[in-house]
CSV table of C-alpha atoms and ligand atoms in Angstrom, one decimal:
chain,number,residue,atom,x,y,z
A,1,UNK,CA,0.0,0.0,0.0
A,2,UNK,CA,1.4,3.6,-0.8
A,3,UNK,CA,1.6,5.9,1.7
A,4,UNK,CA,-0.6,9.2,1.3
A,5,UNK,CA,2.4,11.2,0.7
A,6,UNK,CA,3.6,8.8,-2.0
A,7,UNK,CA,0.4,8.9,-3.4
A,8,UNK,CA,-0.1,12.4,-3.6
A,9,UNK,CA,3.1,12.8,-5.3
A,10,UNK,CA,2.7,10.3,-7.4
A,11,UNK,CA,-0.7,12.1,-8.4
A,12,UNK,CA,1.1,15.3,-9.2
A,13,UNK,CA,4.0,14.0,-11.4
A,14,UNK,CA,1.7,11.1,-13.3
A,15,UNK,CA,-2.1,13.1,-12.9
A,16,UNK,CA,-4.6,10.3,-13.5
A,17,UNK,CA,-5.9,10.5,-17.4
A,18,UNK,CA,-8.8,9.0,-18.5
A,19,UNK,CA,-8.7,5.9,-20.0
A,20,UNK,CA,-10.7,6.9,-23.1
A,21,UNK,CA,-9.7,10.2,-23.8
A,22,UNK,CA,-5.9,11.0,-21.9
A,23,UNK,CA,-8.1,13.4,-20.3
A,24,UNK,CA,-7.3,14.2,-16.8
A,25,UNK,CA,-9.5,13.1,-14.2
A,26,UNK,CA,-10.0,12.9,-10.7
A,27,UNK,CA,-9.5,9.4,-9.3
A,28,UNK,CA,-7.5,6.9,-11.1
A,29,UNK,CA,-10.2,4.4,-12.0
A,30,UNK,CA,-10.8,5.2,-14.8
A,31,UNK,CA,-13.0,7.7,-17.1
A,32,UNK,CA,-14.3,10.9,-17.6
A,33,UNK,CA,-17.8,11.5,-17.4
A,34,UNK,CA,-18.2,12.1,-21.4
A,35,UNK,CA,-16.1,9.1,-21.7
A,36,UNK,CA,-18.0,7.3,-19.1
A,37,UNK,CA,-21.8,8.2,-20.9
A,38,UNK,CA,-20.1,7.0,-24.2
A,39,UNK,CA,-19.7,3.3,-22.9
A,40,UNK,CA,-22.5,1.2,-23.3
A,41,UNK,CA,-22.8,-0.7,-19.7
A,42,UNK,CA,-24.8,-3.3,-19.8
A,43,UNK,CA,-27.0,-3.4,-17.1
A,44,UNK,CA,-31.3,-4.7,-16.4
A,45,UNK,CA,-32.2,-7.7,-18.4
A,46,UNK,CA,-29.8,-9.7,-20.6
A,47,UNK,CA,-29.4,-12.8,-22.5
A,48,UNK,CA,-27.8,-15.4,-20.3
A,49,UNK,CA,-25.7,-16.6,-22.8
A,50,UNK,CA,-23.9,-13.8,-24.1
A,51,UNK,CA,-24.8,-10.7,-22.0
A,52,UNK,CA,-26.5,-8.7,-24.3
A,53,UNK,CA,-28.9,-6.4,-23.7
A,54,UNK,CA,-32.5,-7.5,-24.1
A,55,UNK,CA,-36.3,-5.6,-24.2
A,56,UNK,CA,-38.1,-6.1,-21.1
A,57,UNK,CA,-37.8,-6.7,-17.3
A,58,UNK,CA,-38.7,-10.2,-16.7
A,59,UNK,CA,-35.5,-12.3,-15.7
A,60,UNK,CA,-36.9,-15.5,-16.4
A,61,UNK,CA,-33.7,-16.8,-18.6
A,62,UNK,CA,-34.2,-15.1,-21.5
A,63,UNK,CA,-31.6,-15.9,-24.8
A,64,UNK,CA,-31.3,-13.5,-27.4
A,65,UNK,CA,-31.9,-14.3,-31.3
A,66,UNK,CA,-28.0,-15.4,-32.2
A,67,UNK,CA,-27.7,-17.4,-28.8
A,68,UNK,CA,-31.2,-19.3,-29.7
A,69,UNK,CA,-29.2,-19.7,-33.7
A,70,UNK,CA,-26.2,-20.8,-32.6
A,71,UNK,CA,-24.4,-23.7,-30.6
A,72,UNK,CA,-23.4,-21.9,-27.0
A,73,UNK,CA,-22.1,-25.2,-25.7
A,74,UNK,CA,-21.7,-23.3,-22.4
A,75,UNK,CA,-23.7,-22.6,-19.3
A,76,UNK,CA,-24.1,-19.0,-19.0
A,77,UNK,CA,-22.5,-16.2,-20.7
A,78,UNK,CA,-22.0,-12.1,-19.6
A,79,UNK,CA,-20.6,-9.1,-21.2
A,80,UNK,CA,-19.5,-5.9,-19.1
A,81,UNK,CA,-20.8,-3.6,-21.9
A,82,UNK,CA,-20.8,-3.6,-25.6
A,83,UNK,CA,-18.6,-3.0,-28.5
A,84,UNK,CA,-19.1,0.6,-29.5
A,85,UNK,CA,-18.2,3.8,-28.6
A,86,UNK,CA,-15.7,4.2,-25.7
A,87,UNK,CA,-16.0,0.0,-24.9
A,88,UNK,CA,-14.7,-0.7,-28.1
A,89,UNK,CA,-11.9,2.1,-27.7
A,90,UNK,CA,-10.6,0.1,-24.4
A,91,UNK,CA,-10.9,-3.2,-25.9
A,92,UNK,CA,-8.6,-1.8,-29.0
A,93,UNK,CA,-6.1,0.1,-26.9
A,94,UNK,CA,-5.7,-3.3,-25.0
A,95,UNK,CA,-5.2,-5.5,-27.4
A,96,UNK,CA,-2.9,-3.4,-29.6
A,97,UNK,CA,-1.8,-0.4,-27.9
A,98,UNK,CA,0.3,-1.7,-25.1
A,99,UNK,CA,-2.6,0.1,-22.8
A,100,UNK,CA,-2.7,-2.0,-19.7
A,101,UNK,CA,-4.4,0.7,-17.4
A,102,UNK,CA,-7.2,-1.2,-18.2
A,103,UNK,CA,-6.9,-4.1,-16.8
A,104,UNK,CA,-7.7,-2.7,-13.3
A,105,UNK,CA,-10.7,-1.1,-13.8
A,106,UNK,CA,-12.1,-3.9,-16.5
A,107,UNK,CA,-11.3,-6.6,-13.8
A,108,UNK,CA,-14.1,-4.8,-11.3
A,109,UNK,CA,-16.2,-4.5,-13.9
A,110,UNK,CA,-15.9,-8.3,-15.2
A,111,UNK,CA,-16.1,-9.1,-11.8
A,112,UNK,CA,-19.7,-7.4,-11.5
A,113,UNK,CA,-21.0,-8.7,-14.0
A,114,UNK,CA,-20.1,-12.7,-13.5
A,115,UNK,CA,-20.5,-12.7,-10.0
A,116,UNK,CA,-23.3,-15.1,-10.8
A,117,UNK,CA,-21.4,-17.0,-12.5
A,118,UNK,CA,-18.6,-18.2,-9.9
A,119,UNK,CA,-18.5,-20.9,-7.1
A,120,UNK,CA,-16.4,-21.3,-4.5
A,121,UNK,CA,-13.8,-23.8,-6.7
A,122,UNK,CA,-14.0,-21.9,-9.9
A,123,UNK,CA,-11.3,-22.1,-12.5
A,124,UNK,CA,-10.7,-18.6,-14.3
A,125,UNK,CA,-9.0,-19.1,-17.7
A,126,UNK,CA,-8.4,-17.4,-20.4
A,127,UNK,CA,-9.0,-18.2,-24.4
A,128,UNK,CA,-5.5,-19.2,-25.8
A,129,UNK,CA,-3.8,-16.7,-28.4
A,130,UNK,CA,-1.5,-19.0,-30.4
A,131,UNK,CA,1.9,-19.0,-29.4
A,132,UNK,CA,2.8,-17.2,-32.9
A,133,UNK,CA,0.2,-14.5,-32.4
A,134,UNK,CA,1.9,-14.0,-28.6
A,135,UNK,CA,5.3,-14.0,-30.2
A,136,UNK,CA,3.6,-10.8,-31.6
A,137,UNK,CA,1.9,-9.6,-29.9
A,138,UNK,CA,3.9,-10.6,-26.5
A,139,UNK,CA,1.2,-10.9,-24.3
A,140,UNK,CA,-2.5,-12.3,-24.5
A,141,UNK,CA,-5.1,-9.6,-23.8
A,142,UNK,CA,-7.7,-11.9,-22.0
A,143,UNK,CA,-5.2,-13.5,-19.8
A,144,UNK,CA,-4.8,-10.4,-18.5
A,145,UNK,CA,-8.2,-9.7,-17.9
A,146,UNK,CA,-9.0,-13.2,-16.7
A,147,UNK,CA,-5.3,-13.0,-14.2
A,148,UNK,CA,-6.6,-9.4,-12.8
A,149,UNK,CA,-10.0,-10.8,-12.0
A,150,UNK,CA,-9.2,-13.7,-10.4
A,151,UNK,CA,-6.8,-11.7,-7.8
A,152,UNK,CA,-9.9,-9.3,-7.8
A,153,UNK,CA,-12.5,-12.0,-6.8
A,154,UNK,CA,-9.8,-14.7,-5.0
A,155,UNK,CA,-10.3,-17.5,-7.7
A,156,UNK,CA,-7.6,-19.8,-9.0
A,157,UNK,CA,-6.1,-18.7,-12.1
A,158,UNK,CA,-4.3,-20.5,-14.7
A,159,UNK,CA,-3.1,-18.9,-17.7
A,160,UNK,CA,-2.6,-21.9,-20.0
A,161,UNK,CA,-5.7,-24.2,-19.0
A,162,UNK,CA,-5.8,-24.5,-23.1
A,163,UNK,CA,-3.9,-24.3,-26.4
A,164,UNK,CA,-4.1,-23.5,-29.8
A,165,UNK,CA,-3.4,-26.5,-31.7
A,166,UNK,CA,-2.8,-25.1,-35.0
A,167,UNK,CA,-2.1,-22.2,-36.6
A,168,UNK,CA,-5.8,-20.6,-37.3
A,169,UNK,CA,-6.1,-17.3,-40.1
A,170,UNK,CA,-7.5,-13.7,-37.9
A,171,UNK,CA,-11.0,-14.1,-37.7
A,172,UNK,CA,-11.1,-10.5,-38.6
A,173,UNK,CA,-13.3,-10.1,-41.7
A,174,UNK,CA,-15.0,-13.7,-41.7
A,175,UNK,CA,-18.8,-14.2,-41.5
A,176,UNK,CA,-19.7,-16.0,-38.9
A,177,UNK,CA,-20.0,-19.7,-41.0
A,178,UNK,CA,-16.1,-18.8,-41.7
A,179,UNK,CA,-15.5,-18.3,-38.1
A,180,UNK,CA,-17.0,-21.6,-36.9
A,181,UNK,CA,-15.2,-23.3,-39.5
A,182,UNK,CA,-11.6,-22.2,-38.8
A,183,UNK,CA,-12.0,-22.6,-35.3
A,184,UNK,CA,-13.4,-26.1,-34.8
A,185,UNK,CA,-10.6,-28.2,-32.8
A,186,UNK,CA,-8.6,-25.2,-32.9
A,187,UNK,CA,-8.4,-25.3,-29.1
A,188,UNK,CA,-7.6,-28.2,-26.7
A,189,UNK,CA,-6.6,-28.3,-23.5
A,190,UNK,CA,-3.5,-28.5,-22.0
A,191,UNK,CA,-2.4,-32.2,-21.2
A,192,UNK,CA,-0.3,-31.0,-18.1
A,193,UNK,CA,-3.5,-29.2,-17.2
A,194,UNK,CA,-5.5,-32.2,-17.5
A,195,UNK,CA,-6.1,-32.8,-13.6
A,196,UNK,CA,-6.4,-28.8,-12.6
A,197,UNK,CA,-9.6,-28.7,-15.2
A,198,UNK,CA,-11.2,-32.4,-14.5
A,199,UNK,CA,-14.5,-32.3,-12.1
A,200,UNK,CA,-14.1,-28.1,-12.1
A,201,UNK,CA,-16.2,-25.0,-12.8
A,202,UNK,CA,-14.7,-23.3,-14.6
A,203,UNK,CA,-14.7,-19.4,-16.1
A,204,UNK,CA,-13.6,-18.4,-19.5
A,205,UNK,CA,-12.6,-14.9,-19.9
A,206,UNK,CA,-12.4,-13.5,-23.5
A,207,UNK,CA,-11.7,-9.7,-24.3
A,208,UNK,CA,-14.9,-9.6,-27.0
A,209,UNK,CA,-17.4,-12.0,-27.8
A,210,UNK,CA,-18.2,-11.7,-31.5
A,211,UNK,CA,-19.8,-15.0,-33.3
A,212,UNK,CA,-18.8,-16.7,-30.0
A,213,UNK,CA,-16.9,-19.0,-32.3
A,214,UNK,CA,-13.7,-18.9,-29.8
A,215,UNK,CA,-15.8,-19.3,-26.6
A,216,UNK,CA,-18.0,-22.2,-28.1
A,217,UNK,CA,-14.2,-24.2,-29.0
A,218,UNK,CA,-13.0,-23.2,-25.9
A,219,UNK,CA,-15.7,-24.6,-24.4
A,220,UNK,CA,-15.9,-28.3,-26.2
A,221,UNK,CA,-12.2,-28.2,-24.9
A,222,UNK,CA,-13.2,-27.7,-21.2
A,223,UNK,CA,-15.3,-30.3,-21.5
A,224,UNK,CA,-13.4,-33.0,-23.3
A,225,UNK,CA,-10.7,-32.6,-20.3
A,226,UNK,CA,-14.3,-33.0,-18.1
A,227,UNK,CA,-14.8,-30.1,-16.5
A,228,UNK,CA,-18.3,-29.9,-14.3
A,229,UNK,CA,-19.4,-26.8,-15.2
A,230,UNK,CA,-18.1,-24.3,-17.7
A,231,UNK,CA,-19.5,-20.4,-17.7
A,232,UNK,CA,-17.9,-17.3,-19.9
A,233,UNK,CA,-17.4,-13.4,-19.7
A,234,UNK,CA,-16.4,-11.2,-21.6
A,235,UNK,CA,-15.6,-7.2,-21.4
A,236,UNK,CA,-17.4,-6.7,-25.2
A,237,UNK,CA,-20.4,-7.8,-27.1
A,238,UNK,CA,-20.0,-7.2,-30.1
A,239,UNK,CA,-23.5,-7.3,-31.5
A,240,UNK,CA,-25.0,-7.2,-34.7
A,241,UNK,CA,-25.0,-3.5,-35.1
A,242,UNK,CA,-21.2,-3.4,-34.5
B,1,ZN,ZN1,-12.5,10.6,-21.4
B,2,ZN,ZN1,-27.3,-14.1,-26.4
């Protein structure tokens, strides 16, 4: 813990800057209030699967359109808010702008959102970059995320639960058909992780859920290596409108 004097100091030579804008601001969690009203938050009723936003205030389970389409071979899904506007600004500055200040605040926020979603023995993994892409890239975006919020929420963490297994094309650009395609048994877990996943609930933490193609592989791979339970989050939905 800093002391107040160090933090004071600190606070004059680095001011806090917003995380959206560089703009200064008060505290250092985070963003200023135009920054703050230009991130969509997801908050009242949402699909279970996938977090997204839905009409109405019944909370009876409700699935949006794409999770009632499309295999979600998982239990329950949330997203901390969507991709557009500021949240997609964050979830870009993360993953290629070295901008880790993030991580902080997006781990209290995560841990809002899918505090539903965790047990007592929950397992908080990330989805797997392959090892070329981290080469890259040098670090993988949602293990950070899913590392910060397990110290946030005092879950076990393991930060290579599961593996690419071969080299897949970016998703970027690809309909969604595409995306399922490319990334069937693209995932697996890791053997020496075999007995750490086995009989577990576990929590998969990706930066932005798109077709939920990487979630849904991540998923089968949980549960060939028999995991109880498996549950997602995500910090972006990136919805159809996106
Ligand atoms: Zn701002
Ligand atoms: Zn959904």
């Amino acid at each position: 813990m800093q002391s107040p004097w160090v933090q004071r100091t600190l606070a004059i030579i680095y001011p806090p800057r917003c995380l959206g804008c560089g703009g200064l601001v008060e505290n250092t969690m985070g963003l200023c209030g135009d920054c703050w009203r230009d991130t969509s938050f997801i908050a009242g009723l949402t699909c279970g699967k996938c977090g997204t936003p839905l009409p109405g205030e019944s909370d009876t389970g409700e699935t949006c359109d794409d999770c009632l389409r499309i295999s979600r071979p998982w239990g329950a899904g949330r997203s901390v808010f969507q991709y557009r506007g500021t949240g997609r600004k964050l979830v870009l500055a993360l993953k290629h702008g070295d901008q880790h200040d993030i991580v902080g605040p997006a781990a209290i926020w995560m841990a809002r959102a899918a505090r539903e979603l965790m047990e007592n023995d929950t397992l908080i993994i990330p989805v797997p970059l392959h090892p070329w892409r981290l080469l890259k890239r040098r670090y993988n975006q949602s293990g950070l995320l899913a590392n910060a919020l397990a110290k946030r929420t005092g879950h076990q963490f393991c930060g290579d639960a599961l593996m690419r297994v071969r080299h897949t094309e970016s998703l970027d650009g690809k309909n969604r058909d595409a995306r399922f395609a490319t990334l069937t048994n693209a995932i697996t877990a890791n053997p020496k992780r075999a007995a750490m996943i086995e009989g577990r609930n576990i929590l998969i933490v990706d930066d932005v859920m798109t077709s939920g193609a990487t979630l849904a592989a991540a998923t089968e791979a949980c549960f060939t290596a028999k995991a109880a339970e498996v549950r997602v989050v995500a910090l972006a939905r990136a919805g159809k409108d996106t």
